[in-house]
PDB file of C-alpha atoms in Angstrom:
ATOM      1  CA  MET A  13       0.000   0.000   0.000  1.00 82.00           C
ATOM      2  CA  SER A  14       1.416   3.405  -0.964  1.00 85.00           C
ATOM      3  CA  LYS A  15       1.690   6.281   1.532  1.00 83.00           C
ATOM      4  CA  LYS A  16      -1.021   8.106  -0.394  1.00 83.00           C
ATOM      5  CA  ASP A  17      -3.394   5.125  -0.107  1.00 87.00           C
ATOM      6  CA  LEU A  18      -2.560   4.746   3.583  1.00 88.00           C
ATOM      7  CA  TYR A  19      -3.343   8.410   4.279  1.00 87.00           C
ATOM      8  CA  LEU A  20      -6.569   8.258   2.267  1.00 87.00           C
ATOM      9  CA  LYS A  21      -7.645   5.246   4.328  1.00 90.00           C
ATOM     10  CA  ALA A  22      -6.767   7.024   7.581  1.00 89.00           C
ATOM     11  CA  TYR A  23      -8.581  10.176   6.433  1.00 87.00           C
ATOM     12  CA  HIS A  24     -11.663   8.094   5.671  1.00 87.00           C
ATOM     13  CA  LEU A  25     -11.553   6.291   9.037  1.00 87.00           C
ATOM     14  CA  LEU A  26     -11.187   9.576  10.931  1.00 85.00           C
ATOM     15  CA  ASP A  27     -13.543  11.640   8.760  1.00 80.00           C
ATOM     16  CA  GLN A  28     -16.411  11.755  11.263  1.00 79.00           C
ATOM     17  CA  LEU A  29     -14.623  10.312  14.306  1.00 78.00           C
ATOM     18  CA  THR A  30     -12.250  12.525  16.269  1.00 75.00           C
ATOM     19  CA  PRO A  31     -11.051  12.530  19.898  1.00 74.00           C
ATOM     20  CA  LEU A  32     -13.083  15.674  20.630  1.00 76.00           C
ATOM     21  CA  THR A  33     -16.848  15.717  20.223  1.00 74.00           C
ATOM     22  CA  PHE A  34     -16.923  19.491  19.728  1.00 75.00           C
ATOM     23  CA  ASP A  35     -15.225  22.077  17.526  1.00 75.00           C
ATOM     24  CA  CYS A  36     -11.601  22.162  18.703  1.00 75.00           C
ATOM     25  CA  GLY A  37     -11.298  25.732  17.358  1.00 76.00           C
ATOM     26  CA  THR A  38     -13.284  26.960  20.348  1.00 80.00           C
ATOM     27  CA  ILE A  39     -10.299  26.092  22.571  1.00 79.00           C
ATOM     28  CA  CYS A  40      -7.658  28.136  20.750  1.00 74.00           C
ATOM     29  CA  GLY A  41      -9.641  30.677  18.759  1.00 77.00           C
ATOM     30  CA  ARG A  42      -9.091  28.631  15.591  1.00 75.00           C
ATOM     31  CA  ALA A  43      -5.338  29.330  15.690  1.00 71.00           C
ATOM     32  CA  CYS A  44      -4.457  26.710  13.074  1.00 72.00           C
ATOM     33  CA  CYS A  45      -7.305  27.819  10.783  1.00 73.00           C
ATOM     34  CA  HIS A  46      -5.928  31.311  10.248  1.00 70.00           C
ATOM     35  CA  GLY A  47      -2.312  30.691  10.850  1.00 65.00           C
ATOM     36  CA  ASP A  48       0.727  32.382   9.499  1.00 67.00           C
ATOM     37  CA  GLU A  49       4.047  30.863   8.526  1.00 67.00           C
ATOM     38  CA  GLU A  50       4.642  30.033  12.189  1.00 70.00           C
ATOM     39  CA  SER A  51       1.197  28.547  12.979  1.00 75.00           C
ATOM     40  CA  GLY A  52      -0.418  25.448  11.594  1.00 80.00           C
ATOM     41  CA  MET A  53      -0.540  21.686  11.891  1.00 84.00           C
ATOM     42  CA  TYR A  54       2.457  19.378  11.603  1.00 85.00           C
ATOM     43  CA  LEU A  55       2.310  16.875   8.767  1.00 87.00           C
ATOM     44  CA  PHE A  56       3.197  13.220   9.007  1.00 88.00           C
ATOM     45  CA  PRO A  57       5.934  11.889   6.665  1.00 86.00           C
ATOM     46  CA  GLY A  58       4.742  11.964   3.050  1.00 83.00           C
ATOM     47  CA  GLU A  59       1.373  13.529   3.902  1.00 86.00           C
ATOM     48  CA  GLU A  60       2.196  16.656   1.912  1.00 84.00           C
ATOM     49  CA  GLU A  61       1.550  14.690  -1.273  1.00 80.00           C
ATOM     50  CA  LEU A  62      -2.205  14.910  -0.595  1.00 80.00           C
ATOM     51  CA  LEU A  63      -2.220  18.505   0.628  1.00 79.00           C
ATOM     52  CA  ARG A  64      -0.232  20.401  -1.998  1.00 73.00           C
ATOM     53  CA  ALA A  65      -3.299  21.213  -4.120  1.00 61.00           C
ATOM     54  CA  SER A  66      -5.973  21.159  -1.411  1.00 66.00           C
ATOM     55  CA  GLY A  67      -6.097  24.860  -0.537  1.00 60.00           C
ATOM     56  CA  PHE A  68      -3.558  25.186   2.259  1.00 63.00           C
ATOM     57  CA  LEU A  69      -1.822  28.561   2.298  1.00 56.00           C
ATOM     58  CA  CYS A  70       1.556  26.892   2.386  1.00 69.00           C
ATOM     59  CA  LEU A  71       3.455  23.858   3.477  1.00 76.00           C
ATOM     60  CA  THR A  72       6.321  25.343   5.454  1.00 80.00           C
ATOM     61  CA  PRO A  73       9.462  23.412   6.424  1.00 83.00           C
ATOM     62  CA  THR A  74      10.276  23.569  10.140  1.00 84.00           C
ATOM     63  CA  ASP A  75      13.513  23.068  12.053  1.00 86.00           C
ATOM     64  CA  LEU A  76      12.295  19.598  13.094  1.00 84.00           C
ATOM     65  CA  LYS A  77      13.535  16.631  11.061  1.00 84.00           C
ATOM     66  CA  HIS A  78      12.140  13.189  10.307  1.00 79.00           C
ATOM     67  CA  LYS A  79      14.426  10.192  10.773  1.00 80.00           C
ATOM     68  CA  ASP A  80      15.284  10.379   7.048  1.00 85.00           C
ATOM     69  CA  ASP A  81      16.560  13.949   7.689  1.00 86.00           C
ATOM     70  CA  LYS A  82      13.737  15.551   5.688  1.00 86.00           C
ATOM     71  CA  PRO A  83      12.135  18.560   7.397  1.00 88.00           C
ATOM     72  CA  VAL A  84       8.801  18.202   9.164  1.00 86.00           C
ATOM     73  CA  LEU A  85       6.298  20.375   7.276  1.00 86.00           C
ATOM     74  CA  LEU A  86       3.695  22.691   8.741  1.00 84.00           C
ATOM     75  CA  ALA A  87       0.357  23.004   6.891  1.00 83.00           C
ATOM     76  CA  VAL A  88      -1.065  26.500   7.173  1.00 79.00           C
ATOM     77  CA  CYS A  89      -4.770  26.881   6.475  1.00 74.00           C
ATOM     78  CA  PRO A  90      -6.178  30.061   4.885  1.00 70.00           C
ATOM     79  CA  GLY A  91      -9.287  29.987   7.124  1.00 70.00           C
ATOM     80  CA  GLU A  92     -11.307  27.235   5.543  1.00 69.00           C
ATOM     81  CA  CYS A  93     -10.055  23.979   4.179  1.00 68.00           C
ATOM     82  CA  GLU A  94     -11.442  21.164   2.130  1.00 69.00           C
ATOM     83  CA  ARG A  95     -12.417  19.050   5.144  1.00 70.00           C
ATOM     84  CA  THR A  96     -11.802  15.913   3.135  1.00 74.00           C
ATOM     85  CA  TYR A  97      -8.109  16.845   3.142  1.00 76.00           C
ATOM     86  CA  ARG A  98      -7.649  17.951   6.739  1.00 80.00           C
ATOM     87  CA  PRO A  99      -4.224  16.769   7.922  1.00 85.00           C
ATOM     88  CA  LEU A 100      -4.058  13.878  10.377  1.00 88.00           C
ATOM     89  CA  SER A 101      -2.917  16.334  13.044  1.00 86.00           C
ATOM     90  CA  CYS A 102      -6.270  18.128  12.711  1.00 83.00           C
ATOM     91  CA  ARG A 103      -8.189  14.869  12.866  1.00 83.00           C
ATOM     92  CA  ILE A 104      -6.505  13.587  16.020  1.00 84.00           C
ATOM     93  CA  PHE A 105      -6.269  16.903  17.937  1.00 80.00           C
ATOM     94  CA  PRO A 106      -5.610  17.293  20.896  1.00 79.00           C
ATOM     95  CA  LEU A 107      -3.456  14.181  20.568  1.00 80.00           C
ATOM     96  CA  THR A 108      -0.075  14.832  19.035  1.00 76.00           C
ATOM     97  CA  PRO A 109       2.645  12.593  17.646  1.00 69.00           C
ATOM     98  CA  TYR A 110       5.790  12.157  19.645  1.00 69.00           C
ATOM     99  CA  LEU A 111       8.948  12.878  17.672  1.00 61.00           C
ATOM    100  CA  ASP A 112      11.798  10.658  18.804  1.00 66.00           C
ATOM    101  CA  THR A 113      14.972  12.582  18.054  1.00 63.00           C
ATOM    102  CA  ASP A 114      17.389   9.784  19.027  1.00 60.00           C
TER     103      ASP A 114
END
């Protein structure tokens, strides 16, 4: 299974099911929904493939690195996104991946 297929499957599984039963934007004033180049949601490795043309303001490299030394990308939303292509970080909020830097 390709990364793209894996992400599409995960997106489908988490489309209506999220850890929070309410709009998470009420907690932070929708910080990730009107972010700047410093605010957004971290992407999982290879996830940018699905998001490049989905309306995100930008996919910004961060100082964090994946194990393959590629930069972790930050997806910045222009205020509204195609909900079908919300990053996994949005779908699992407030849970967050742990980056092992060893």
